[in-house]
Amino acid sequence: MKNFAYVRATSAEDAVQRSQTTQNAQFIAGGTNLIDRLKVFLDRPEQLIDVSRLDLKQIEATTEGGIRIGALATNTAVADHPQIRRDYPLLSRAILSGASQQIRNMATVGGNLLQRTRCPYYYDTVFACNKRQPGSGCAALEGINRMHAILGASDSCIAVHPSDMCVALAALDAVVEVESSKGRRQIPFNDFHRLPGDAPERDSNLESGELITAVILPPLPFGKTGVYLKLRDRASYSFALISVAAAIDLAGETIRDARLALGGVAHKPWRVPEAETFLKGKPATVETFQQVAEIVLQGAKPLTHNSFKVNMAKRAIKRALTISAQGGGVA
Ligand code: SF4
């Protein structure tokens, strides 16, 4: 680990101002991913700005009927919140499927959005990695790429986004609120993370000096039917091979509306608007879910070691939608 200066911000404005007056400064809150990266020299900040004590922990109902989650609310606080458990159970289940209780107690919502891929070649500095060092190559292309992307990848990077929470937030049409010296702006969740293209070193569209202050969930009347299904190698403390966040609104046996997002398949949570449009007005049957799974996986490009993910994703979509159509619950 390289030496760095440490300061504690007194307010969001103070944090933003400090980040702009110090070269190569980084914010730290729970530190559950950043500390790992510091230890192996992936990040080499001159200064860490500790934002963990800022007044950004509240989780509160919005006047529109949604919920506003402060960026420093812990994963545990979000997963356990009564309104979230009642109205957005797929978010609660997604969080509880990730990491360990100890990590969830430390990790924050803002940090969860900014965690970086767990591609092993990114963390091992012996290997070429365009995300770590742009232009150096991608060892995963010819390496063990069982955990890597089947959708939206590029010749520069085939990494997947590791977060469960973010898959749920994508399905729930969340909005990310950020603050900078230019004021506040809101970023629709699906515009927050990026596909790798030829710049895999950039995971998100957050600009330099911007601090995440909150994540806002709009109301979702059929949120109670939400399901989060995570398929992985071990029953706990393991990243997703495939995950699905799904919610269905039924009028009798007919689908009125639907939400669907996938994890473990791409550099960002994967949402296919055409698939949700396809579902509207269709009968809630296994055949319909089979058809929509084909639409979602259209264009999948599996790698040497992960072709199993294509069928696994199709089956997971079918199962998650079926459970949601039956009223939701644990997948
Ligand atoms: Fe690096 Fe991305 Fe290649 Fe992994 S997949 S080695 S993160 S460039």
Short mmCIF file of C-alpha atoms and ligand atoms in Angstrom, two decimals:
data_model
loop_
_atom_site.label_atom_id
_atom_site.label_comp_id
_atom_site.label_asym_id
_atom_site.label_seq_id
_atom_site.Cartn_x
_atom_site.Cartn_y
_atom_site.Cartn_z
CA MET A 1 0.00 0.00 0.00
CA LYS A 2 1.29 3.42 -0.94
CA ASN A 3 1.28 6.16 1.72
CA PHE A 4 -1.58 8.66 1.48
CA ALA A 5 -2.92 11.63 3.44
CA TYR A 6 -6.21 11.17 5.31
CA VAL A 7 -8.80 13.86 5.97
CA ARG A 8 -12.31 13.67 7.37
CA ALA A 9 -14.91 15.72 5.50
CA THR A 10 -17.29 17.80 7.63
CA SER A 11 -20.05 18.16 5.00
CA ALA A 12 -20.85 17.11 1.45
CA GLU A 13 -19.73 20.56 0.24
CA ASP A 14 -16.47 20.19 2.17
CA ALA A 15 -15.86 16.75 0.63
CA VAL A 16 -16.50 18.02 -2.90
CA GLN A 17 -14.33 21.09 -2.34
CA ARG A 18 -11.44 18.99 -0.97
CA SER A 19 -11.64 16.56 -3.88
CA GLN A 20 -11.20 19.45 -6.31
CA THR A 21 -8.27 21.07 -4.55
CA THR A 22 -6.22 17.88 -4.11
CA GLN A 23 -4.82 16.00 -7.05
CA ASN A 24 -5.65 12.32 -7.12
CA ALA A 25 -7.95 12.35 -4.09
CA GLN A 26 -10.55 9.62 -3.51
CA PHE A 27 -13.60 9.41 -1.27
CA ILE A 28 -13.80 6.56 1.23
CA ALA A 29 -16.83 5.41 3.24
CA GLY A 30 -17.12 1.72 4.23
CA GLY A 31 -13.94 0.90 2.31
CA THR A 32 -14.98 -2.71 1.73
CA ASN A 33 -13.65 -2.73 -1.84
CA LEU A 34 -11.33 0.27 -1.88
CA ILE A 35 -9.09 -1.04 0.94
CA ASP A 36 -8.61 -4.31 -0.98
CA ARG A 37 -7.56 -2.32 -4.03
CA LEU A 38 -5.20 -0.09 -2.05
CA LYS A 39 -3.43 -3.13 -0.62
CA VAL A 40 -2.47 -4.39 -4.08
CA PHE A 41 -1.64 -0.94 -5.52
CA LEU A 42 -4.62 -0.85 -7.89
CA ASP A 43 -5.55 2.56 -6.48
CA ARG A 44 -2.78 4.96 -5.46
CA PRO A 45 -4.50 8.09 -4.10
CA GLU A 46 -2.55 11.02 -2.69
CA GLN A 47 -5.38 11.67 -0.27
CA LEU A 48 -8.39 9.77 1.08
CA ILE A 49 -11.36 11.94 1.97
CA ASP A 50 -13.40 10.13 4.60
CA VAL A 51 -17.10 10.83 3.99
CA SER A 52 -18.37 8.11 6.34
CA ARG A 53 -19.54 10.53 9.04
CA LEU A 54 -21.56 12.82 6.78
CA ASP A 55 -25.27 13.22 7.33
CA LEU A 56 -26.28 11.00 4.40
CA LYS A 57 -27.61 7.90 6.16
CA GLN A 58 -31.35 8.56 6.17
CA ILE A 59 -33.82 6.27 4.47
CA GLU A 60 -37.10 8.12 4.06
CA ALA A 61 -40.36 7.99 2.11
CA THR A 62 -40.73 10.52 -0.70
CA THR A 63 -43.87 12.57 -1.23
CA GLU A 64 -44.38 10.69 -4.53
CA GLY A 65 -44.67 7.40 -2.63
CA GLY A 66 -41.15 6.14 -3.34
CA ILE A 67 -38.15 6.07 -1.07
CA ARG A 68 -34.94 8.09 -0.82
CA ILE A 69 -31.90 6.19 0.43
CA GLY A 70 -28.96 8.26 1.66
CA ALA A 71 -25.67 7.25 0.03
CA LEU A 72 -24.16 6.35 3.42
CA ALA A 73 -26.97 4.05 4.50
CA THR A 74 -25.38 0.66 5.06
CA ASN A 75 -26.39 -2.40 3.08
CA THR A 76 -27.76 -3.87 6.31
CA ALA A 77 -29.89 -0.80 7.05
CA VAL A 78 -31.36 -0.86 3.53
CA ALA A 79 -32.04 -4.60 3.52
CA ASP A 80 -33.75 -4.41 6.94
CA HIS A 81 -35.79 -1.26 6.35
CA PRO A 82 -39.53 -2.01 6.81
CA GLN A 83 -40.71 0.01 3.76
CA ILE A 84 -38.08 -1.56 1.53
CA ARG A 85 -38.94 -5.07 2.74
CA ARG A 86 -42.63 -4.36 2.11
CA ASP A 87 -42.58 -2.38 -1.17
CA TYR A 88 -39.28 -3.40 -2.80
CA PRO A 89 -38.54 -6.89 -1.44
CA LEU A 90 -36.32 -7.76 -4.41
CA LEU A 91 -33.88 -5.03 -3.30
CA SER A 92 -33.77 -6.41 0.23
CA ARG A 93 -33.22 -9.97 -1.06
CA ALA A 94 -30.55 -8.87 -3.52
CA ILE A 95 -28.57 -7.20 -0.74
CA LEU A 96 -28.93 -10.17 1.61
CA SER A 97 -27.63 -12.49 -1.10
CA GLY A 98 -24.34 -10.59 -1.28
CA ALA A 99 -21.17 -10.71 0.84
CA SER A 100 -21.26 -11.49 4.57
CA GLN A 101 -23.17 -9.85 7.44
CA GLN A 102 -19.96 -8.15 8.58
CA ILE A 103 -19.34 -6.64 5.15
CA ARG A 104 -22.99 -5.61 4.77
CA ASN A 105 -22.69 -3.78 8.11
CA MET A 106 -19.80 -1.69 6.75
CA ALA A 107 -20.66 -1.33 3.05
CA THR A 108 -22.67 1.68 1.94
CA VAL A 109 -25.10 2.23 -0.91
CA GLY A 110 -22.85 4.82 -2.60
CA GLY A 111 -19.85 2.52 -2.35
CA ASN A 112 -21.82 -0.42 -3.69
CA LEU A 113 -22.46 1.50 -6.91
CA LEU A 114 -18.74 2.19 -7.25
CA GLN A 115 -17.31 -1.24 -6.44
CA ARG A 116 -15.13 -2.57 -9.22
CA THR A 117 -15.15 -5.88 -11.03
CA ARG A 118 -13.81 -8.98 -9.29
CA CYS A 119 -12.07 -10.19 -12.48
CA PRO A 120 -9.04 -12.01 -11.01
CA TYR A 121 -6.73 -10.66 -13.76
CA TYR A 122 -7.60 -7.11 -12.71
CA TYR A 123 -6.44 -7.79 -9.13
CA ASP A 124 -3.26 -9.68 -10.10
CA THR A 125 -0.79 -7.14 -11.42
CA VAL A 126 1.27 -9.86 -13.14
CA PHE A 127 -1.40 -10.04 -15.87
CA ALA A 128 -2.31 -7.58 -18.63
CA CYS A 129 -5.49 -5.66 -17.89
CA ASN A 130 -6.91 -2.72 -19.84
CA LYS A 131 -9.04 -1.70 -16.88
CA ARG A 132 -6.00 -1.45 -14.61
CA GLN A 133 -3.61 -0.14 -17.24
CA PRO A 134 -5.27 1.10 -20.45
CA GLY A 135 -3.66 -0.30 -23.58
CA SER A 136 -1.93 -3.22 -21.84
CA GLY A 137 -4.31 -5.93 -23.12
CA CYS A 138 -6.83 -8.27 -21.51
CA ALA A 139 -5.53 -11.53 -20.04
CA ALA A 140 -9.07 -12.82 -19.52
CA LEU A 141 -9.78 -13.05 -23.27
CA GLU A 142 -7.52 -16.09 -23.57
CA GLY A 143 -7.57 -17.00 -19.89
CA ILE A 144 -10.07 -18.61 -17.51
CA ASN A 145 -13.17 -16.60 -18.36
CA ARG A 146 -15.87 -18.73 -16.74
CA MET A 147 -17.18 -15.81 -14.63
CA HIS A 148 -17.00 -13.22 -17.42
CA ALA A 149 -19.49 -11.43 -19.66
CA ILE A 150 -21.74 -12.91 -22.34
CA LEU A 151 -23.42 -9.63 -23.28
CA GLY A 152 -22.17 -6.12 -24.08
CA ALA A 153 -18.45 -6.93 -23.82
CA SER A 154 -15.70 -5.59 -26.08
CA ASP A 155 -12.27 -6.69 -27.29
CA SER A 156 -10.84 -4.45 -24.56
CA CYS A 157 -12.66 -5.95 -21.55
CA ILE A 158 -15.03 -8.83 -20.79
CA ALA A 159 -15.46 -8.15 -17.06
CA VAL A 160 -18.82 -8.24 -15.27
CA HIS A 161 -20.17 -5.87 -12.65
CA PRO A 162 -20.15 -7.63 -9.27
CA SER A 163 -23.02 -5.97 -7.41
CA ASP A 164 -26.32 -7.66 -6.53
CA MET A 165 -27.83 -4.44 -5.19
CA CYS A 166 -27.23 -2.70 -8.52
CA VAL A 167 -29.16 -5.35 -10.47
CA ALA A 168 -32.15 -4.70 -8.21
CA LEU A 169 -31.76 -0.91 -8.51
CA ALA A 170 -31.64 -1.19 -12.31
CA ALA A 171 -34.91 -3.17 -12.35
CA LEU A 172 -36.52 -0.67 -9.97
CA ASP A 173 -35.70 2.35 -12.21
CA ALA A 174 -33.65 3.99 -9.46
CA VAL A 175 -32.15 7.45 -9.87
CA VAL A 176 -28.69 8.35 -8.54
CA GLU A 177 -28.35 11.80 -6.99
CA VAL A 178 -24.86 13.33 -7.09
CA GLU A 179 -23.36 16.59 -5.84
CA SER A 180 -20.42 18.58 -7.16
CA SER A 181 -19.20 22.18 -7.23
CA LYS A 182 -21.68 22.69 -10.11
CA GLY A 183 -24.60 21.69 -7.89
CA ARG A 184 -26.80 18.59 -7.83
CA ARG A 185 -27.79 16.37 -10.72
CA GLN A 186 -29.71 13.14 -11.07
CA ILE A 187 -28.58 10.20 -13.21
CA PRO A 188 -31.07 7.49 -14.27
CA PHE A 189 -29.67 4.22 -12.98
CA ASN A 190 -29.32 2.65 -16.39
CA ASP A 191 -27.12 5.57 -17.48
CA PHE A 192 -24.91 5.39 -14.40
CA HIS A 193 -22.71 2.39 -15.27
CA ARG A 194 -20.95 2.00 -18.62
CA LEU A 195 -20.23 -0.82 -21.03
CA PRO A 196 -16.47 -1.29 -21.51
CA GLY A 197 -16.15 -0.24 -25.18
CA ASP A 198 -12.61 0.97 -25.72
CA ALA A 199 -12.41 2.66 -22.29
CA PRO A 200 -12.87 -0.12 -19.70
CA GLU A 201 -10.96 1.92 -17.12
CA ARG A 202 -14.19 3.93 -16.68
CA ASP A 203 -16.90 1.97 -14.86
CA SER A 204 -19.43 4.78 -14.53
CA ASN A 205 -20.46 8.15 -15.93
CA LEU A 206 -19.69 9.86 -12.63
CA GLU A 207 -17.53 12.92 -13.29
CA SER A 208 -14.40 13.76 -11.33
CA GLY A 209 -15.29 15.51 -8.04
CA GLU A 210 -18.89 14.25 -7.98
CA LEU A 211 -20.09 12.70 -4.71
CA ILE A 212 -23.04 10.31 -4.64
CA THR A 213 -25.51 11.66 -2.07
CA ALA A 214 -28.58 9.42 -2.51
CA VAL A 215 -30.38 6.77 -4.52
CA ILE A 216 -34.07 7.43 -5.14
CA LEU A 217 -36.60 4.69 -5.86
CA PRO A 218 -39.80 5.77 -7.62
CA PRO A 219 -43.01 4.12 -6.43
CA LEU A 220 -43.64 0.69 -7.95
CA PRO A 221 -47.22 -0.47 -7.23
CA PHE A 222 -46.37 -4.08 -8.09
CA GLY A 223 -43.04 -4.07 -6.26
CA LYS A 224 -44.38 -6.66 -3.79
CA THR A 225 -44.20 -9.32 -6.52
CA GLY A 226 -40.45 -8.70 -6.88
CA VAL A 227 -38.03 -11.62 -7.00
CA TYR A 228 -34.24 -11.76 -6.86
CA LEU A 229 -32.79 -15.05 -8.01
CA LYS A 230 -29.03 -15.54 -7.68
CA LEU A 231 -27.20 -18.58 -9.05
CA ARG A 232 -23.64 -19.07 -7.84
CA ASP A 233 -20.98 -21.64 -7.07
CA ARG A 234 -21.48 -21.57 -3.27
CA ALA A 235 -24.59 -20.94 -1.21
CA SER A 236 -23.11 -17.81 0.38
CA TYR A 237 -20.32 -15.27 0.06
CA SER A 238 -19.99 -15.78 -3.66
CA PHE A 239 -20.52 -13.56 -6.70
CA ALA A 240 -23.31 -14.35 -9.14
CA LEU A 241 -22.81 -16.56 -12.14
CA ILE A 242 -26.25 -15.34 -13.17
CA SER A 243 -28.77 -13.27 -11.25
CA VAL A 244 -32.24 -12.05 -12.18
CA ALA A 245 -34.34 -9.25 -10.68
CA ALA A 246 -37.93 -9.53 -11.83
CA ALA A 247 -41.36 -8.16 -10.98
CA ILE A 248 -44.67 -8.69 -12.76
CA ASP A 249 -47.98 -6.84 -12.59
CA LEU A 250 -50.92 -9.06 -13.53
CA ALA A 251 -54.49 -8.28 -14.53
CA GLY A 252 -56.01 -11.72 -14.12
CA GLU A 253 -53.75 -13.98 -16.17
CA THR A 254 -52.47 -11.17 -18.40
CA ILE A 255 -49.23 -9.27 -17.83
CA ARG A 256 -49.91 -5.55 -17.43
CA ASP A 257 -46.33 -4.48 -16.72
CA ALA A 258 -42.99 -6.07 -15.91
CA ARG A 259 -39.45 -5.33 -14.79
CA LEU A 260 -36.47 -7.50 -15.60
CA ALA A 261 -32.72 -7.05 -15.07
CA LEU A 262 -29.79 -9.49 -15.11
CA GLY A 263 -26.51 -9.64 -13.23
CA GLY A 264 -23.35 -11.66 -13.89
CA VAL A 265 -23.70 -11.23 -17.64
CA ALA A 266 -22.24 -7.80 -18.48
CA HIS A 267 -20.10 -4.86 -17.42
CA LYS A 268 -23.25 -3.25 -16.00
CA PRO A 269 -26.62 -4.52 -14.76
CA TRP A 270 -28.36 -5.74 -17.94
CA ARG A 271 -31.81 -4.43 -18.71
CA VAL A 272 -33.60 -5.03 -22.02
CA PRO A 273 -36.52 -2.59 -22.51
CA GLU A 274 -37.76 -4.54 -25.58
CA ALA A 275 -38.17 -7.63 -23.40
CA GLU A 276 -40.35 -5.75 -20.92
CA THR A 277 -42.40 -4.29 -23.78
CA PHE A 278 -42.82 -7.79 -25.23
CA LEU A 279 -44.27 -9.06 -21.95
CA LYS A 280 -47.03 -6.42 -21.77
CA GLY A 281 -50.40 -7.86 -22.76
CA LYS A 282 -49.11 -11.45 -22.97
CA PRO A 283 -50.46 -14.34 -20.87
CA ALA A 284 -48.32 -15.14 -17.83
CA THR A 285 -47.30 -18.59 -19.03
CA VAL A 286 -44.09 -20.59 -19.20
CA GLU A 287 -44.19 -20.21 -23.00
CA THR A 288 -44.25 -16.40 -22.70
CA PHE A 289 -41.36 -16.46 -20.23
CA GLN A 290 -39.42 -18.80 -22.52
CA GLN A 291 -39.92 -16.36 -25.41
CA VAL A 292 -38.82 -13.36 -23.38
CA ALA A 293 -35.72 -15.23 -22.20
CA GLU A 294 -34.79 -15.75 -25.87
CA ILE A 295 -35.19 -12.01 -26.49
CA VAL A 296 -32.98 -11.08 -23.53
CA LEU A 297 -30.22 -13.47 -24.58
CA GLN A 298 -30.35 -12.51 -28.26
CA GLY A 299 -26.86 -11.45 -29.26
CA ALA A 300 -25.16 -13.28 -26.38
CA LYS A 301 -21.51 -14.01 -27.19
CA PRO A 302 -20.21 -16.64 -24.79
CA LEU A 303 -16.47 -17.11 -24.29
CA THR A 304 -14.35 -20.26 -24.16
CA HIS A 305 -15.34 -21.18 -20.60
CA ASN A 306 -18.78 -19.68 -20.04
CA SER A 307 -21.19 -20.89 -22.73
CA PHE A 308 -23.17 -22.54 -19.89
CA LYS A 309 -24.27 -19.06 -18.82
CA VAL A 310 -26.59 -18.64 -21.82
CA ASN A 311 -28.90 -21.51 -20.89
CA MET A 312 -28.49 -20.81 -17.20
CA ALA A 313 -29.68 -17.22 -17.77
CA LYS A 314 -32.69 -18.35 -19.83
CA ARG A 315 -33.78 -20.81 -17.15
CA ALA A 316 -33.22 -18.27 -14.39
CA ILE A 317 -35.38 -15.71 -16.22
CA LYS A 318 -38.17 -18.27 -16.60
CA ARG A 319 -38.00 -19.26 -12.95
CA ALA A 320 -37.87 -15.69 -11.59
CA LEU A 321 -40.80 -14.55 -13.75
CA THR A 322 -42.83 -17.63 -12.80
CA ILE A 323 -42.33 -16.98 -9.08
CA SER A 324 -43.16 -13.30 -9.51
CA ALA A 325 -46.35 -14.19 -11.42
CA GLN A 326 -47.35 -16.34 -8.43
CA GLY A 327 -47.05 -13.30 -6.16
CA GLY A 328 -43.33 -13.18 -5.44
CA GLY A 329 -41.39 -14.53 -2.51
CA VAL A 330 -38.03 -16.18 -2.04
CA ALA A 331 -36.64 -17.62 -5.28
FE1 SF4 B 1 -8.93 -6.45 -17.10
FE2 SF4 B 1 -11.40 -6.42 -18.04
FE3 SF4 B 1 -9.65 -8.05 -19.10
FE4 SF4 B 1 -10.47 -8.50 -16.59
S1 SF4 B 1 -11.73 -8.61 -18.42
S2 SF4 B 1 -8.36 -8.59 -17.38
S3 SF4 B 1 -10.82 -6.40 -15.90
S4 SF4 B 1 -9.55 -5.82 -19.14
#
